[in-house]
XYZ file of C-alpha atoms in Angstrom:
489
model
C -0.079 0.010 -0.130
C 1.365 3.623 -1.144
C 0.042 6.469 0.946
C 0.249 9.942 -0.295
C -0.861 13.524 0.792
C -3.812 15.156 -1.121
C -2.033 18.000 -3.040
C -5.296 20.035 -2.338
C -6.224 19.342 1.287
C -3.649 17.282 2.696
C -5.546 14.455 3.633
C -4.116 10.811 3.494
C -4.952 9.300 0.095
C -4.189 5.630 -0.073
C -3.144 3.357 -3.212
C -3.742 -0.485 -2.394
C -3.290 -1.442 -5.713
C -0.154 -0.839 -7.749
C -2.502 -1.067 -11.148
C -4.219 2.291 -9.842
C -3.087 5.272 -11.286
C -5.690 7.808 -9.662
C -7.862 7.876 -6.269
C -10.400 10.556 -5.283
C -9.611 12.112 -1.956
C -12.462 11.132 0.247
C -12.550 14.577 2.066
C -12.347 17.211 -0.734
C -12.970 14.946 -4.003
C -9.763 16.026 -5.510
C -8.690 13.635 -8.269
C -5.101 12.793 -7.385
C -2.806 11.182 -9.916
C 0.030 8.695 -8.948
C 3.039 9.741 -10.937
C 6.313 7.922 -10.363
C 7.153 9.148 -6.669
C 4.955 12.498 -7.088
C 1.268 13.200 -7.339
C -0.594 15.731 -9.102
C -3.584 17.431 -8.771
C -6.038 16.688 -11.449
C -8.987 18.832 -10.341
C -12.182 17.980 -8.709
C -14.392 14.964 -9.249
C -18.211 14.669 -8.873
C -19.467 13.301 -6.016
C -21.184 10.047 -6.307
C -24.874 9.930 -5.722
C -25.394 7.861 -2.588
C -27.785 5.377 -4.073
C -29.540 2.192 -2.674
C -26.521 -0.152 -3.319
C -25.714 -2.087 -0.378
C -21.925 -2.030 -1.616
C -19.406 0.634 -0.241
C -15.693 1.274 -0.427
C -14.102 -1.212 2.118
C -16.665 -4.203 1.209
C -14.896 -7.362 1.055
C -15.631 -10.788 -0.015
C -14.771 -14.051 -1.687
C -14.662 -15.026 -5.475
C -13.503 -18.268 -6.853
C -11.815 -18.980 -3.792
C -9.922 -15.589 -3.742
C -10.574 -12.763 -1.281
C -11.406 -9.222 -2.645
C -12.035 -5.795 -1.224
C -13.750 -3.137 -3.040
C -11.318 -0.029 -3.426
C -12.720 2.374 -5.801
C -16.107 3.108 -8.028
C -17.127 4.821 -10.907
C -21.067 5.944 -11.479
C -22.175 5.696 -15.139
C -25.423 7.361 -16.681
C -26.631 6.801 -20.108
C -29.982 7.306 -21.914
C -32.071 4.703 -20.035
C -30.680 4.993 -16.669
C -27.342 4.673 -14.330
C -25.302 1.848 -12.846
C -22.188 1.496 -10.721
C -18.941 -0.016 -11.558
C -16.951 -1.067 -8.289
C -13.105 -1.791 -8.689
C -12.178 -4.916 -6.889
C -8.504 -5.832 -5.833
C -8.068 -9.574 -4.769
C -5.492 -10.782 -2.447
C -2.966 -12.189 -5.095
C -3.112 -8.453 -6.741
C -5.386 -9.240 -9.558
C -8.198 -6.826 -10.149
C -11.797 -6.996 -11.718
C -14.940 -4.887 -11.910
C -18.083 -5.650 -10.240
C -21.149 -4.311 -12.171
C -24.100 -3.048 -9.993
C -27.403 -2.353 -12.058
C -30.687 -2.449 -10.459
C -29.745 -5.073 -7.778
C -28.181 -7.089 -10.495
C -24.492 -7.947 -10.277
C -21.773 -9.072 -12.662
C -17.834 -9.472 -12.467
C -15.867 -8.791 -15.475
C -12.097 -9.491 -15.925
C -9.865 -8.377 -18.701
C -8.781 -10.994 -21.302
C -6.661 -11.591 -24.345
C -8.991 -12.433 -27.200
C -7.914 -12.805 -30.860
C -9.930 -11.443 -33.903
C -12.455 -11.298 -35.025
C -13.912 -8.516 -32.905
C -17.092 -6.315 -34.399
C -16.793 -2.639 -34.740
C -19.090 -0.648 -32.118
C -21.113 1.019 -34.713
C -22.016 -2.275 -36.531
C -23.623 -3.721 -33.220
C -27.307 -3.802 -32.651
C -29.102 -5.927 -29.917
C -30.685 -8.873 -30.686
C -27.860 -9.401 -33.565
C -25.483 -12.455 -33.668
C -21.635 -11.952 -34.043
C -18.768 -13.801 -33.435
C -16.468 -12.453 -30.673
C -13.165 -14.437 -30.936
C -14.204 -17.979 -31.368
C -17.704 -18.052 -29.922
C -20.909 -16.761 -31.795
C -22.798 -14.445 -29.400
C -25.852 -12.397 -29.159
C -25.626 -8.947 -28.714
C -27.590 -7.881 -25.569
C -26.637 -4.077 -24.954
C -24.963 -1.480 -26.726
C -24.729 2.110 -24.985
C -22.450 5.196 -24.588
C -22.415 6.466 -20.841
C -21.322 9.387 -19.048
C -19.298 9.195 -16.086
C -20.928 11.233 -13.244
C -18.942 10.577 -10.303
C -16.221 8.467 -8.696
C -14.411 7.218 -5.471
C -11.523 5.714 -4.256
C -8.805 4.142 -6.550
C -9.001 3.759 -9.985
C -6.933 2.289 -12.948
C -7.170 5.003 -15.412
C -7.707 8.619 -15.526
C -11.398 9.717 -15.389
C -13.193 12.899 -14.973
C -16.466 14.335 -15.503
C -17.172 14.246 -19.050
C -15.326 11.069 -20.134
C -17.291 8.697 -21.827
C -17.367 4.927 -21.731
C -18.696 3.072 -24.996
C -19.176 -0.529 -24.281
C -21.347 -3.461 -25.570
C -22.592 -6.580 -23.845
C -22.843 -9.925 -25.346
C -24.298 -13.230 -23.933
C -24.992 -16.963 -24.810
C -26.460 -18.943 -22.312
C -24.580 -18.177 -18.957
C -21.381 -16.743 -20.837
C -21.115 -13.163 -20.724
C -18.751 -10.832 -22.512
C -18.102 -7.159 -22.712
C -16.349 -5.417 -25.389
C -15.125 -1.594 -23.945
C -14.511 0.773 -26.782
C -13.909 3.775 -24.571
C -10.124 4.124 -25.535
C -10.513 3.479 -29.533
C -12.068 1.343 -32.200
C -10.014 -1.557 -30.894
C -12.017 -2.717 -28.022
C -10.648 -4.231 -24.493
C -12.340 -7.912 -23.919
C -13.806 -8.680 -20.454
C -15.291 -12.010 -19.589
C -18.114 -11.739 -17.097
C -20.108 -13.885 -14.939
C -23.302 -13.309 -12.820
C -23.083 -13.325 -9.061
C -24.939 -12.331 -6.051
C -23.619 -10.725 -2.862
C -24.798 -13.750 -0.743
C -22.679 -16.274 -3.154
C -19.699 -13.802 -2.809
C -20.000 -14.073 1.086
C -20.072 -10.108 1.192
C -19.135 -8.514 4.369
C -19.077 -4.852 5.605
C -22.356 -4.111 3.450
C -24.238 -0.928 4.206
C -26.994 -1.464 6.407
C -30.765 -0.677 5.431
C -31.026 2.060 7.935
C -27.716 3.506 6.542
C -28.997 3.094 3.009
C -32.427 5.082 4.030
C -30.193 7.877 5.583
C -28.016 8.623 2.733
C -29.883 7.496 -0.127
C -30.474 10.756 -2.558
C -27.684 12.714 -0.943
C -24.788 14.415 -2.473
C -22.787 14.865 0.475
C -25.548 15.778 2.455
C -28.117 17.541 0.021
C -31.292 16.015 -0.478
C -33.410 16.273 -3.725
C -36.634 17.825 -3.804
C -39.809 15.563 -3.993
C -42.075 18.072 -5.207
C -42.504 18.040 -9.073
C -40.285 21.016 -10.520
C -42.829 21.622 -13.077
C -46.455 21.686 -11.372
C -45.652 21.451 -7.829
C -47.306 18.295 -7.662
C -46.212 15.525 -5.125
C -44.373 12.400 -6.657
C -44.126 9.428 -4.709
C -40.535 9.232 -4.489
C -37.943 7.105 -2.383
C -34.919 9.168 -2.352
C -31.798 7.175 -3.737
C -33.973 4.325 -4.832
C -34.466 5.736 -8.418
C -33.541 8.823 -10.329
C -35.981 8.729 -13.234
C -39.724 10.207 -12.037
C -42.729 10.600 -13.957
C -45.133 13.127 -12.406
C -48.655 11.331 -11.872
C -50.328 15.052 -12.095
C -48.555 16.480 -15.447
C -46.635 13.614 -16.814
C -43.268 15.517 -16.554
C -40.318 13.641 -16.928
C -37.856 14.397 -14.101
C -34.388 13.553 -13.583
C -33.296 13.376 -9.597
C -30.032 12.094 -9.922
C -28.675 15.580 -9.256
C -28.436 18.060 -6.539
C -31.746 19.902 -7.755
C -34.232 17.728 -9.576
C -34.179 18.873 -13.001
C -37.190 18.511 -15.687
C -36.108 16.669 -18.483
C -39.508 16.748 -20.495
C -42.505 18.895 -19.892
C -45.695 16.986 -20.106
C -49.357 17.564 -20.666
C -51.721 17.034 -17.400
C -53.512 13.772 -17.807
C -56.163 11.940 -16.265
C -55.018 9.382 -13.508
C -55.491 5.705 -14.991
C -57.220 3.529 -12.208
C -55.150 0.848 -11.071
C -55.607 -2.188 -8.710
C -52.639 -1.296 -6.555
C -51.348 2.429 -5.777
C -48.006 3.960 -6.131
C -46.405 3.775 -2.411
C -48.408 0.579 -1.618
C -46.462 -1.744 0.649
C -46.389 -5.383 0.908
C -44.754 -8.302 2.788
C -43.602 -11.030 0.300
C -41.125 -13.900 1.885
C -40.602 -11.834 5.064
C -39.470 -8.998 3.153
C -40.741 -5.370 2.875
C -41.498 -4.415 -0.781
C -43.049 -1.085 -2.187
C -44.610 0.058 -5.393
C -42.424 2.524 -6.576
C -43.680 2.970 -10.426
C -46.699 1.926 -12.267
C -46.639 1.392 -16.025
C -49.661 0.709 -18.300
C -48.679 -1.081 -21.904
C -50.650 -1.794 -24.902
C -50.176 -4.516 -27.761
C -50.476 -4.061 -31.578
C -54.040 -5.139 -31.427
C -55.003 -2.783 -28.394
C -54.983 -5.284 -25.377
C -53.704 -3.381 -22.231
C -51.886 -4.628 -18.992
C -50.427 -2.724 -15.962
C -47.133 -3.477 -14.619
C -46.173 -2.674 -11.024
C -42.440 -1.931 -10.231
C -41.624 -3.240 -6.812
C -38.469 -2.565 -4.859
C -37.032 -4.496 -1.675
C -33.929 -3.210 0.010
C -32.112 -6.706 -0.202
C -34.027 -8.179 -3.221
C -33.789 -5.173 -5.585
C -36.117 -4.752 -8.151
C -39.122 -6.926 -9.650
C -42.279 -6.949 -11.189
C -45.807 -7.512 -10.509
C -48.027 -7.772 -13.678
C -51.592 -7.720 -13.979
C -53.224 -9.060 -17.168
C -56.270 -10.434 -18.520
C -55.384 -13.774 -17.378
C -54.627 -12.691 -14.157
C -51.480 -11.789 -11.858
C -47.741 -12.797 -12.631
C -44.762 -12.074 -10.752
C -41.572 -11.230 -12.676
C -38.030 -10.590 -12.151
C -35.066 -9.841 -14.732
C -32.818 -13.009 -15.352
C -29.248 -12.612 -14.509
C -28.623 -15.818 -16.664
C -29.971 -15.880 -20.129
C -31.737 -19.190 -21.814
C -29.879 -20.153 -24.724
C -31.589 -18.771 -27.958
C -30.159 -19.493 -31.601
C -31.113 -16.371 -33.008
C -33.852 -13.643 -32.555
C -37.312 -15.095 -33.552
C -36.257 -18.627 -33.038
C -39.180 -20.948 -31.854
C -37.729 -22.301 -29.009
C -34.972 -21.560 -26.038
C -33.378 -23.715 -23.770
C -32.598 -23.239 -19.969
C -31.592 -25.355 -17.562
C -31.841 -28.350 -20.224
C -35.648 -27.458 -20.219
C -37.061 -26.655 -23.484
C -39.535 -23.798 -23.664
C -41.736 -23.106 -26.596
C -42.815 -19.912 -28.107
C -46.203 -18.637 -27.102
C -46.378 -15.175 -28.246
C -44.609 -12.453 -30.442
C -45.856 -8.906 -30.224
C -45.060 -5.268 -30.215
C -45.638 -3.612 -26.699
C -45.885 0.212 -26.101
C -46.187 2.577 -23.127
C -49.341 4.348 -22.889
C -49.226 5.727 -19.319
C -46.557 5.617 -16.610
C -46.241 7.425 -13.355
C -43.838 7.231 -10.212
C -40.130 6.456 -9.933
C -38.306 4.126 -12.287
C -34.846 2.625 -12.199
C -34.428 3.389 -16.165
C -35.838 6.191 -18.190
C -39.489 5.514 -19.324
C -41.999 7.400 -21.255
C -45.188 7.250 -23.071
C -44.419 6.008 -26.394
C -41.703 3.659 -25.840
C -42.055 0.572 -27.894
C -40.494 -2.814 -27.476
C -40.761 -6.158 -29.186
C -41.665 -9.128 -26.994
C -41.308 -12.663 -27.478
C -42.699 -15.057 -24.847
C -41.970 -18.833 -24.266
C -43.771 -21.216 -21.767
C -43.014 -24.735 -20.240
C -45.881 -25.478 -17.362
C -46.950 -22.568 -15.236
C -43.402 -20.735 -16.033
C -43.113 -18.175 -18.783
C -39.968 -16.516 -20.123
C -40.087 -13.192 -22.191
C -37.672 -11.331 -24.450
C -37.741 -7.772 -24.636
C -36.290 -6.263 -27.399
C -35.497 -2.420 -27.970
C -33.141 -0.276 -30.243
C -30.824 -0.183 -27.072
C -30.806 -3.484 -25.205
C -32.253 -7.038 -24.842
C -33.860 -8.031 -21.700
C -34.795 -11.545 -20.487
C -37.350 -12.044 -17.549
C -39.196 -15.162 -15.996
C -42.731 -15.222 -14.456
C -44.759 -17.353 -12.651
C -48.671 -16.896 -11.853
C -49.946 -15.510 -8.614
C -53.348 -15.955 -7.492
C -55.726 -12.817 -6.903
C -56.091 -13.745 -3.185
C -52.158 -13.801 -2.722
C -52.447 -10.343 -4.097
C -55.055 -9.492 -1.426
C -53.049 -11.212 1.168
C -49.772 -9.503 0.286
C -51.282 -5.666 0.015
C -54.252 -5.837 2.171
C -56.354 -4.533 -0.281
C -59.351 -5.901 -2.717
C -58.561 -6.375 -6.497
C -61.078 -4.127 -7.998
C -63.259 -5.111 -10.880
C -63.916 -8.660 -12.362
C -61.191 -11.187 -13.267
C -59.968 -10.172 -16.742
C -59.926 -13.117 -19.338
C -56.813 -12.854 -21.764
C -53.714 -11.213 -22.380
C -52.247 -9.532 -25.423
C -52.626 -12.318 -27.682
C -55.828 -14.027 -27.084
C -57.562 -11.476 -29.127
C -59.695 -13.358 -31.669
C -59.959 -16.633 -29.912
C -63.287 -17.403 -31.095
C -62.276 -16.908 -34.797
C -59.303 -18.749 -34.264
C -61.205 -21.990 -32.858
C -63.864 -21.520 -35.878
C -61.033 -21.599 -38.236
C -59.314 -24.680 -36.710
C -62.999 -26.207 -36.786
C -63.713 -25.539 -40.358
C -60.281 -26.985 -41.376
C -61.261 -30.252 -39.651
C -64.549 -29.983 -41.183
C -63.150 -29.826 -44.762
C -60.532 -32.539 -44.215
C -63.394 -34.907 -43.205
C -65.597 -34.255 -46.132
C -62.576 -34.377 -48.705
C -63.388 -37.563 -50.263
C -67.756 -36.608 -50.698
C -66.397 -33.374 -52.315
C -64.262 -35.194 -54.816
C -67.069 -37.329 -55.690
C -69.817 -34.565 -55.949
C -67.681 -31.447 -56.017
C -70.719 -28.936 -56.893
C -73.521 -30.028 -54.254
C -71.168 -30.862 -51.476
C -68.723 -27.616 -51.818
C -72.116 -25.526 -51.365
C -73.023 -27.225 -48.264
C -69.609 -27.003 -46.799
C -69.347 -23.206 -47.479
C -72.786 -22.455 -45.814
C -71.797 -24.501 -42.824
C -68.173 -22.643 -42.793
C -70.314 -19.310 -42.742
C -72.342 -20.583 -40.037
C -69.500 -21.249 -37.977
C -67.216 -18.480 -38.867
C -69.742 -15.369 -38.614
C -71.008 -15.937 -35.049
C -67.398 -16.141 -34.033
C -66.543 -13.002 -35.386
C -69.627 -11.478 -33.411
C -68.272 -12.908 -30.272
C -64.732 -11.653 -30.904
C -66.133 -8.258 -31.452
C -68.094 -8.456 -28.135
C -64.774 -9.357 -26.690
C -62.961 -6.432 -28.054
C -65.736 -3.921 -26.736
C -65.413 -5.210 -23.279
C -61.772 -4.813 -23.182
C -61.551 -1.359 -24.792
């Protein structure tokens, strides 16, 4: 360990890793450059947002039988949200990065990889590319701005520094290409992890998170909408992207003063079964609804998604559809999908068959979210099912995300939240439209197959009766589908 004095305030600045070239003074936020036997003042570094992450400088753990300590951190922000990269120093002197995004964690380590490596501008989420000897699917492409830093870092970084990165997945394999320093990327291999599996110690307690969350060195963000003054049910530090329930303004709360990103028009509140701020006890953990989002498919069917947050479990979803309730969570490990649009995926040696393929558009959103959401956001959804479990891939222009959902009884929702589920049980989700017409078509095909031989022997007479029978079946089905559509609109 090397200890130097901060050129700005004189406080001790520690360099634990020989690979570290810069450290941020914890007292005055000066960026201190380690240059041979001297140190240089590189100017101030923006303070990080003290968010909901339980990790902090000094957190320790074990990965792959090797002990590590967290010695540094950078905070990055891109169009859809923000995340932390924690700099890890292992006891053997090796270093890695611990990605921390909405309660999902990955550890990445630099490796040498032979060409071919794709160009950054050629990458699109959902595409298949070759990374070295592996054929992988592009999961995310983003350019992010560094908004703050702490502790030791292996490179010079300042406000305005940008990271250009792309993530790739194939089953449990995870690779990141970092194009921040030029067209030739640095290759990192990754693995999904949990804090429990890494036996993490010296994590922040819930009470400490609640006290510090949302502060820039002691400054609290406002909770009133800067656009209309209306109250927003916002938990400081839990989320940084807000949508005012009253005026629909988009608000960035990841700064000392909440800023309006886009003005909105006053909208009528959409009635929902569960309200913003509602709390529930799930598996002996306290959860709270931070955001509510209503989405619509290509045929006009709507459903409601509630964003839940638990201090130790992170983010998850409750989804209220015409089929009933579902509980969903983002998957840290992906199923094997040969290519976007393929009819099957494999997860844990179990085959899932494609159930639906449709577009989904946000038509209403309110509250706080861990990514930037707005009305009009559109994704393509691919759903797969095996038994009671569904897997869903959501593809946008920026990323591909997989989630897993299981059904939840309405009575269970009542038990969790202590509220009655309003309205009658709804019937079908995004893709059961035209169910009567679909059934009628299948019956008509069977009828024609059964009468194939009589039609060959007496084509004219038999055809007329078959056409009349088909109309007698199909027209009432169309009428019933129209009633279905009217009930759902």
